[in-house]
Amino acid sequence: MSGTVIIGAGLIGASTAYALARRAEKVTILDMQDAPGKGASEANGGMLTPSMADPWNSPGVWRDLIRYYGRADAPMVLKTKALPSLAVWGLKFLAAANDSQYWRATALNVRLGLFSLEVMEQWRRDADLSYDGATRGTAKIYRDKQAFRIGREKAERMQALGVVFEPLSPEALCERQPALAAIRDDLAGAVYFPKDESGDAYKFTNELLRSSYELGACAKWGASVKRLVKKNGRVSGVLLDSGEFIEAKRVVIAAGAHAPRLAFQAGVSLAIKPVKGYSMTFSAKGLDAAQRLRFPIIDDDLHAAVTPLGERIRVAGTAEFAGFDESLDDGRIETLRRMLRAILPEQADFLEAGELFRWSGLRPMHAYGAPWIGAAPVEGVYLNVGHGHLGWTLAAGSGEALAGEMQGEQAAFDLSDYKA
Ligand SMILES: Cc1cc2nc3c(=O)[nH]c(=O)nc-3n(C[C@H](O)[C@H](O)[C@H](O)COP(=O)(O)OP(=O)(O)OC[C@H]3O[C@@H](n4cnc5c(N)ncnc54)[C@H](O)[C@@H]3O)c2cc1C
């Protein structure tokens, strides 16, 4: 029987593939797209942020949902037509929005996020990965004093989990990040997270696959998996929509927002729904050095991030509960433009003149706030899914931890916690 088939060539599938290939496992990656990294991993916010490990369903999230409901320019939009498909998931999402589950998921994500940074460092040493990566930290900016106080308190609580932070006055922030000088007087303060990283997730996904091929892995594009095939109670392969059967000793489901259907065939009922986000990417070539961002900025008030990626700058944000609709809504693009102008007012004209592309993607949002990683009840099937807004942050650690478990290695930490 052949080796391991991985369904999905996004950040999570690619990380799992590379981690397995490093262990001399025979790996075949399948994706229904015509190339790797074309799902949620294509043009995300580009940040690896254990500092943002808290799930979106914080206690009281329902107040935000009500406040934003019907507002086209809100950072969080609930589409009425998607409501029926969200009912069961939505109840689970809201039920998990309590203090104990919120902090439990936060702790799990921080642990995996910090482990991911260690793994990234190792992988960078071992393979020549070119992905506009930077290890200069991130800063979250606050526009009112109350929000800044709450942000600092949250950072203090996360410090106990291993997240390092430094509160900054607007002046101190602008010394480190002169590009924000124009909004200094609008700010109440910032929290700087020196361990956070950034980089282009699409390039990284492709680089990891290239490195995996060098280790013997292979891939097949346009390969949409219809179902898992089982024999004598264990998986024996997958059947593609084309009718082709691909034999496998083991199957890893890393299918992002599409994972629930396949996971169900492996005996796992996943509470994962797509949550759409948008990004716009601009060329920063020719922008004065003083006007360039040195590290990513997350605006707490706007729920937006602006990230430097080599010679480019990306603004990303917004959360739309709209099912699997990936169309680009003009109103949301306008919201992103406003976010860019609010964070980089002096650079916005220059950047908009050099717009490279706009994008939307579907975050695979798990109602319980942390990913599902590990063996499924059907023998030979494994899941690496539900990374929500943190897939880039958690990718390397998730791939490494799962590959270790599949090979029976002593775990860096207990993966059974990641099966809620
Ligand atoms: C706007 C936006 C900004 C974001 N910013 C950040 C950020 O700054 N930091 C961060 O950590 N995270 C961020 N995220 C989240 C992160 O991008 C996702 O969590 C991550 O990309 C999920 O990776 P994945 O591999 O699970 O899913 P995907 O990248 O979607 O990959 C899944 C793959 O599976 C394939 N597939 C699905 N079903 C099948 C099937 N039946 N057969 C074959 N192939 C199949 C799909 O084609 C797809 O290629 C952001 C997301 C968005 C949308």
Coordinates of N, CA, C and O in Angstrom, one line a residue, residues 142-246:
Y142 N -4.3 51.4 19.6 CA -5.6 51.7 20.2 C -5.9 53.2 20.0 O -5.0 54.0 20.2
R143 N -7.2 53.5 19.7 CA -7.5 54.8 19.5 C -8.3 55.4 20.7 O -8.6 56.6 20.7
D144 N -8.6 54.6 21.7 CA -9.2 55.3 22.9 C -8.6 54.6 24.2 O -8.2 53.5 24.1
K145 N -8.6 55.4 25.2 CA -7.9 55.0 26.5 C -8.5 53.8 27.1 O -7.7 52.9 27.5
Q146 N -9.8 53.7 27.1 CA -10.4 52.5 27.6 C -10.0 51.2 26.9 O -9.7 50.2 27.5
A147 N -10.0 51.3 25.6 CA -9.6 50.1 24.8 C -8.2 49.8 25.0 O -7.8 48.6 25.1
F148 N -7.3 50.8 25.1 CA -5.9 50.6 25.4 C -5.7 49.9 26.7 O -4.9 48.9 26.9
R149 N -6.5 50.3 27.7 CA -6.4 49.7 29.1 C -6.8 48.2 29.0 O -6.1 47.3 29.5
I150 N -7.9 47.9 28.3 CA -8.3 46.5 28.1 C -7.3 45.7 27.3 O -7.0 44.6 27.7
G151 N -6.7 46.3 26.3 CA -5.7 45.6 25.5 C -4.5 45.3 26.3 O -3.9 44.2 26.2
R152 N -4.1 46.2 27.2 CA -2.9 46.0 28.1 C -3.2 44.8 29.1 O -2.4 44.0 29.3
E153 N -4.4 44.9 29.6 CA -4.8 43.8 30.6 C -4.8 42.4 29.9 O -4.4 41.4 30.5
K154 N -5.3 42.4 28.7 CA -5.3 41.1 27.9 C -3.9 40.7 27.7 O -3.6 39.5 27.9
A155 N -3.0 41.6 27.3 CA -1.6 41.2 27.0 C -1.0 40.7 28.3 O -0.2 39.8 28.3
E156 N -1.3 41.3 29.5 CA -0.8 40.9 30.7 C -1.2 39.4 31.0 O -0.4 38.6 31.4
R157 N -2.5 39.1 30.7 CA -2.9 37.8 31.0 C -2.3 36.8 30.0 O -1.9 35.7 30.4
M158 N -2.0 37.2 28.8 CA -1.4 36.4 27.8 C 0.1 36.2 28.1 O 0.7 35.2 27.7
Q159 N 0.7 37.1 28.8 CA 2.1 37.0 29.2 C 2.3 35.8 30.0 O 3.3 35.1 29.9
A160 N 1.3 35.5 30.9 CA 1.4 34.3 31.7 C 1.5 33.0 30.9 O 1.9 32.0 31.3
L161 N 1.0 33.1 29.6 CA 1.0 32.0 28.7 C 2.3 31.9 27.8 O 2.5 31.0 27.1
G162 N 3.1 33.0 27.9 CA 4.3 33.0 27.2 C 4.4 34.1 26.1 O 5.4 34.2 25.4
V163 N 3.4 35.0 26.0 CA 3.4 36.0 25.0 C 4.2 37.2 25.6 O 3.8 37.7 26.7
V164 N 5.2 37.7 25.0 CA 6.0 38.8 25.5 C 5.4 40.1 24.9 O 5.0 40.1 23.7
F165 N 5.3 41.1 25.7 CA 4.7 42.4 25.2 C 5.3 43.6 25.8 O 5.9 43.5 26.9
E166 N 5.1 44.7 25.2 CA 5.6 46.0 25.7 C 4.6 47.1 25.4 O 4.3 47.4 24.2
P167 N 4.0 47.7 26.4 CA 3.1 48.8 26.1 C 3.9 50.1 25.6 O 5.0 50.3 26.2
L168 N 3.4 50.8 24.6 CA 4.1 51.9 24.1 C 3.2 53.1 24.1 O 2.0 53.0 23.8
S169 N 3.7 54.3 24.4 CA 3.0 55.5 24.2 C 3.0 55.8 22.7 O 3.8 55.3 21.9
P170 N 2.1 56.7 22.2 CA 2.1 57.0 20.8 C 3.4 57.5 20.3 O 3.9 57.2 19.2
E171 N 4.1 58.3 21.2 CA 5.4 58.8 20.8 C 6.4 57.7 20.6 O 7.2 57.7 19.7
A172 N 6.4 56.8 21.6 CA 7.4 55.7 21.6 C 7.1 54.8 20.3 O 8.0 54.3 19.7
L173 N 5.8 54.6 20.1 CA 5.5 53.8 18.9 C 6.0 54.5 17.6 O 6.6 53.8 16.8
C174 N 5.8 55.8 17.5 CA 6.2 56.5 16.3 C 7.7 56.6 16.1 O 8.2 56.7 15.0
E175 N 8.5 56.5 17.3 CA 9.9 56.4 17.1 C 10.3 55.1 16.4 O 11.2 55.1 15.6
R176 N 9.6 54.0 16.8 CA 9.9 52.8 16.2 C 9.3 52.6 14.8 O 9.8 51.8 14.0
Q177 N 8.2 53.3 14.6 CA 7.4 53.2 13.4 C 7.1 54.6 12.8 O 6.0 55.0 12.9
P178 N 8.1 55.3 12.3 CA 7.9 56.7 11.9 C 6.8 56.8 10.8 O 6.2 57.9 10.7
A179 N 6.5 55.7 10.1 CA 5.4 55.8 9.1 C 4.1 56.1 9.7 O 3.1 56.5 9.0
L180 N 3.9 56.0 11.0 CA 2.6 56.3 11.7 C 2.5 57.7 12.2 O 1.5 58.1 12.9
A181 N 3.5 58.6 11.9 CA 3.6 59.9 12.5 C 2.3 60.7 12.3 O 1.8 61.4 13.2
A182 N 1.7 60.5 11.1 CA 0.5 61.3 10.8 C -0.7 61.0 11.7 O -1.6 61.8 11.8
I183 N -0.7 59.8 12.3 CA -1.9 59.5 13.2 C -1.5 59.5 14.7 O -2.3 59.0 15.5
R184 N -0.3 59.9 15.0 CA 0.1 59.9 16.4 C -0.9 60.5 17.3 O -1.2 59.9 18.4
D185 N -1.4 61.6 17.0 CA -2.3 62.3 17.9 C -3.7 61.6 18.0 O -4.5 62.0 18.9
D186 N -4.0 60.7 17.1 CA -5.3 60.0 17.2 C -5.2 58.8 18.1 O -6.2 58.1 18.4
L187 N -3.9 58.5 18.5 CA -3.7 57.2 19.3 C -3.7 57.4 20.8 O -3.2 58.4 21.3
A188 N -4.2 56.4 21.5 CA -4.1 56.4 22.9 C -2.9 55.6 23.4 O -2.3 55.8 24.4
G189 N -2.4 54.7 22.5 CA -1.2 53.9 22.8 C -1.2 52.7 21.9 O -2.0 52.5 21.1
A190 N -0.2 51.8 22.2 CA 0.0 50.6 21.4 C 0.6 49.5 22.3 O 1.2 49.8 23.4
V191 N 0.4 48.3 21.9 CA 1.1 47.2 22.6 C 1.9 46.5 21.5 O 1.4 46.1 20.5
Y192 N 3.2 46.4 21.8 CA 4.2 45.9 20.9 C 4.5 44.4 21.3 O 4.7 44.1 22.5
F193 N 4.5 43.5 20.3 CA 4.7 42.1 20.6 C 6.0 41.7 19.8 O 5.9 41.4 18.6
P194 N 7.2 41.7 20.5 CA 8.4 41.5 19.7 C 8.6 40.2 19.1 O 9.4 40.0 18.1
K195 N 7.9 39.1 19.6 CA 8.2 37.8 19.1 C 7.4 37.5 17.8 O 7.6 36.5 17.1
D196 N 6.3 38.3 17.5 CA 5.5 38.0 16.3 C 6.4 38.2 15.1 O 7.4 38.9 15.0
E197 N 5.9 37.5 14.0 CA 6.6 37.5 12.8 C 5.6 37.9 11.6 O 4.4 38.0 11.8
S198 N 6.2 38.0 10.4 CA 5.3 38.2 9.3 C 5.9 37.6 8.0 O 7.1 37.3 8.0
G199 N 5.1 37.5 7.0 CA 5.6 36.9 5.8 C 4.5 36.6 4.8 O 3.3 36.6 5.2
D200 N 4.8 36.3 3.6 CA 3.8 36.0 2.6 C 3.5 34.5 2.6 O 4.3 33.6 2.3
A201 N 2.2 34.2 3.0 CA 1.8 32.9 3.2 C 1.7 32.1 1.9 O 2.0 30.9 1.9
Y202 N 1.4 32.7 0.8 CA 1.3 32.1 -0.5 C 2.7 31.6 -0.9 O 2.9 30.5 -1.3
K203 N 3.7 32.5 -0.8 CA 5.1 32.2 -1.1 C 5.6 31.0 -0.2 O 6.2 30.1 -0.7
F204 N 5.2 31.1 1.1 CA 5.7 30.1 2.0 C 5.1 28.7 1.6 O 5.8 27.7 1.6
T205 N 3.8 28.7 1.3 CA 3.2 27.5 1.0 C 3.9 26.8 -0.2 O 4.2 25.6 -0.2
N206 N 4.2 27.7 -1.2 CA 4.8 27.2 -2.4 C 6.3 26.7 -2.1 O 6.7 25.7 -2.7
E207 N 6.9 27.5 -1.3 CA 8.3 27.1 -0.9 C 8.4 25.8 -0.2 O 9.2 25.0 -0.4
L208 N 7.4 25.6 0.7 CA 7.4 24.4 1.5 C 7.1 23.2 0.6 O 7.7 22.1 0.7
L209 N 6.2 23.4 -0.4 CA 6.0 22.3 -1.3 C 7.2 22.0 -2.2 O 7.5 20.8 -2.4
R210 N 7.9 23.0 -2.6 CA 9.1 22.8 -3.4 C 10.1 22.0 -2.6 O 10.7 21.0 -3.0
S211 N 10.2 22.4 -1.3 CA 11.1 21.6 -0.4 C 10.7 20.2 -0.2 O 11.5 19.3 -0.1
S212 N 9.3 20.0 -0.1 CA 8.8 18.7 0.0 C 9.1 17.8 -1.2 O 9.4 16.6 -1.1
Y213 N 8.9 18.4 -2.4 CA 9.2 17.6 -3.6 C 10.7 17.2 -3.6 O 11.0 16.1 -4.0
E214 N 11.6 18.1 -3.1 CA 13.0 17.7 -3.0 C 13.2 16.5 -2.1 O 14.2 15.8 -2.3
L215 N 12.3 16.4 -1.2 CA 12.4 15.2 -0.3 C 11.6 14.0 -0.7 O 11.4 13.1 0.0
G216 N 11.0 14.1 -2.0 CA 10.4 13.0 -2.5 C 8.9 13.1 -2.6 O 8.2 12.1 -3.1
A217 N 8.3 14.1 -2.1 CA 6.8 14.2 -2.1 C 6.3 14.5 -3.6 O 7.1 15.0 -4.4
C218 N 5.1 14.2 -3.9 CA 4.5 14.6 -5.2 C 3.1 15.2 -5.0 O 2.5 15.1 -3.9
A219 N 2.6 15.8 -6.0 CA 1.3 16.5 -5.9 C 0.5 16.3 -7.2 O 1.0 16.1 -8.2
K220 N -0.8 16.5 -7.0 CA -1.7 16.4 -8.1 C -2.7 17.5 -8.0 O -3.4 17.6 -7.0
W221 N -2.8 18.3 -9.1 CA -3.7 19.5 -9.0 C -5.0 19.1 -9.8 O -5.0 18.2 -10.6
G222 N -6.0 19.9 -9.5 CA -7.3 19.6 -10.1 C -7.9 18.3 -9.7 O -8.6 17.6 -10.3
A223 N -7.4 17.9 -8.5 CA -7.8 16.6 -7.9 C -8.8 16.8 -6.7 O -8.4 16.9 -5.6
S224 N -10.1 16.8 -7.1 CA -11.1 17.1 -6.0 C -11.5 15.8 -5.4 O -12.0 14.9 -6.1
V225 N -11.3 15.7 -4.1 CA -11.6 14.4 -3.4 C -13.1 14.3 -3.1 O -13.7 15.2 -2.5
K226 N -13.7 13.3 -3.7 CA -15.2 13.1 -3.5 C -15.4 12.4 -2.2 O -16.3 12.8 -1.4
R227 N -14.7 11.3 -1.9 CA -14.9 10.6 -0.6 C -13.7 9.8 -0.2 O -12.8 9.5 -1.1
L228 N -13.7 9.5 1.1 CA -12.7 8.5 1.6 C -13.1 7.1 1.2 O -14.3 6.8 1.2
V229 N -12.2 6.3 0.9 CA -12.5 4.9 0.7 C -12.0 4.0 1.8 O -10.8 4.2 2.2
K230 N -12.8 3.1 2.3 CA -12.4 2.3 3.5 C -12.5 0.9 3.1 O -13.3 0.4 2.3
K231 N -11.6 0.1 3.8 CA -11.6 -1.3 3.6 C -11.3 -2.0 4.9 O -10.3 -1.5 5.6
N232 N -12.1 -2.9 5.4 CA -11.9 -3.6 6.6 C -11.8 -2.6 7.8 O -10.9 -2.7 8.7
G233 N -12.6 -1.6 7.8 CA -12.7 -0.6 8.9 C -11.6 0.4 8.9 O -11.6 1.3 9.8
R234 N -10.7 0.4 7.9 CA -9.6 1.5 7.9 C -9.6 2.1 6.5 O -10.1 1.5 5.5
V235 N -8.9 3.3 6.4 CA -8.9 3.9 5.1 C -8.0 3.2 4.2 O -6.9 2.6 4.6
S236 N -8.4 3.1 2.9 CA -7.5 2.5 1.9 C -7.2 3.4 0.8 O -6.4 3.1 -0.1
G237 N -7.8 4.6 0.8 CA -7.5 5.6 -0.2 C -8.6 6.6 -0.4 O -9.5 6.7 0.5
V238 N -8.5 7.4 -1.5 CA -9.6 8.4 -1.7 C -10.1 8.3 -3.2 O -9.3 7.8 -4.1
L239 N -11.3 8.6 -3.3 CA -11.9 8.6 -4.7 C -12.1 10.1 -5.1 O -12.7 10.9 -4.4
L240 N -11.5 10.4 -6.3 CA -11.7 11.7 -6.8 C -13.0 11.9 -7.6 O -13.6 10.9 -8.0
D241 N -13.4 13.2 -7.8 CA -14.6 13.4 -8.6 C -14.4 12.9 -10.0 O -15.4 12.5 -10.6
S242 N -13.2 12.8 -10.5 CA -13.0 12.3 -11.8 C -13.2 10.8 -11.9 O -13.2 10.2 -13.0
G243 N -13.4 10.1 -10.8 CA -13.5 8.7 -10.8 C -12.2 7.9 -10.4 O -12.3 6.7 -10.2
E244 N -11.1 8.7 -10.4 CA -9.8 8.0 -10.2 C -9.7 7.6 -8.7 O -10.1 8.4 -7.8
F245 N -9.2 6.4 -8.4 CA -9.0 6.0 -7.0 C -7.5 6.2 -6.7 O -6.6 5.8 -7.5
I246 N -7.2 6.8 -5.6 CA -5.8 6.9 -5.2 C -5.6 6.2 -3.9 O -6.2 6.5 -2.9

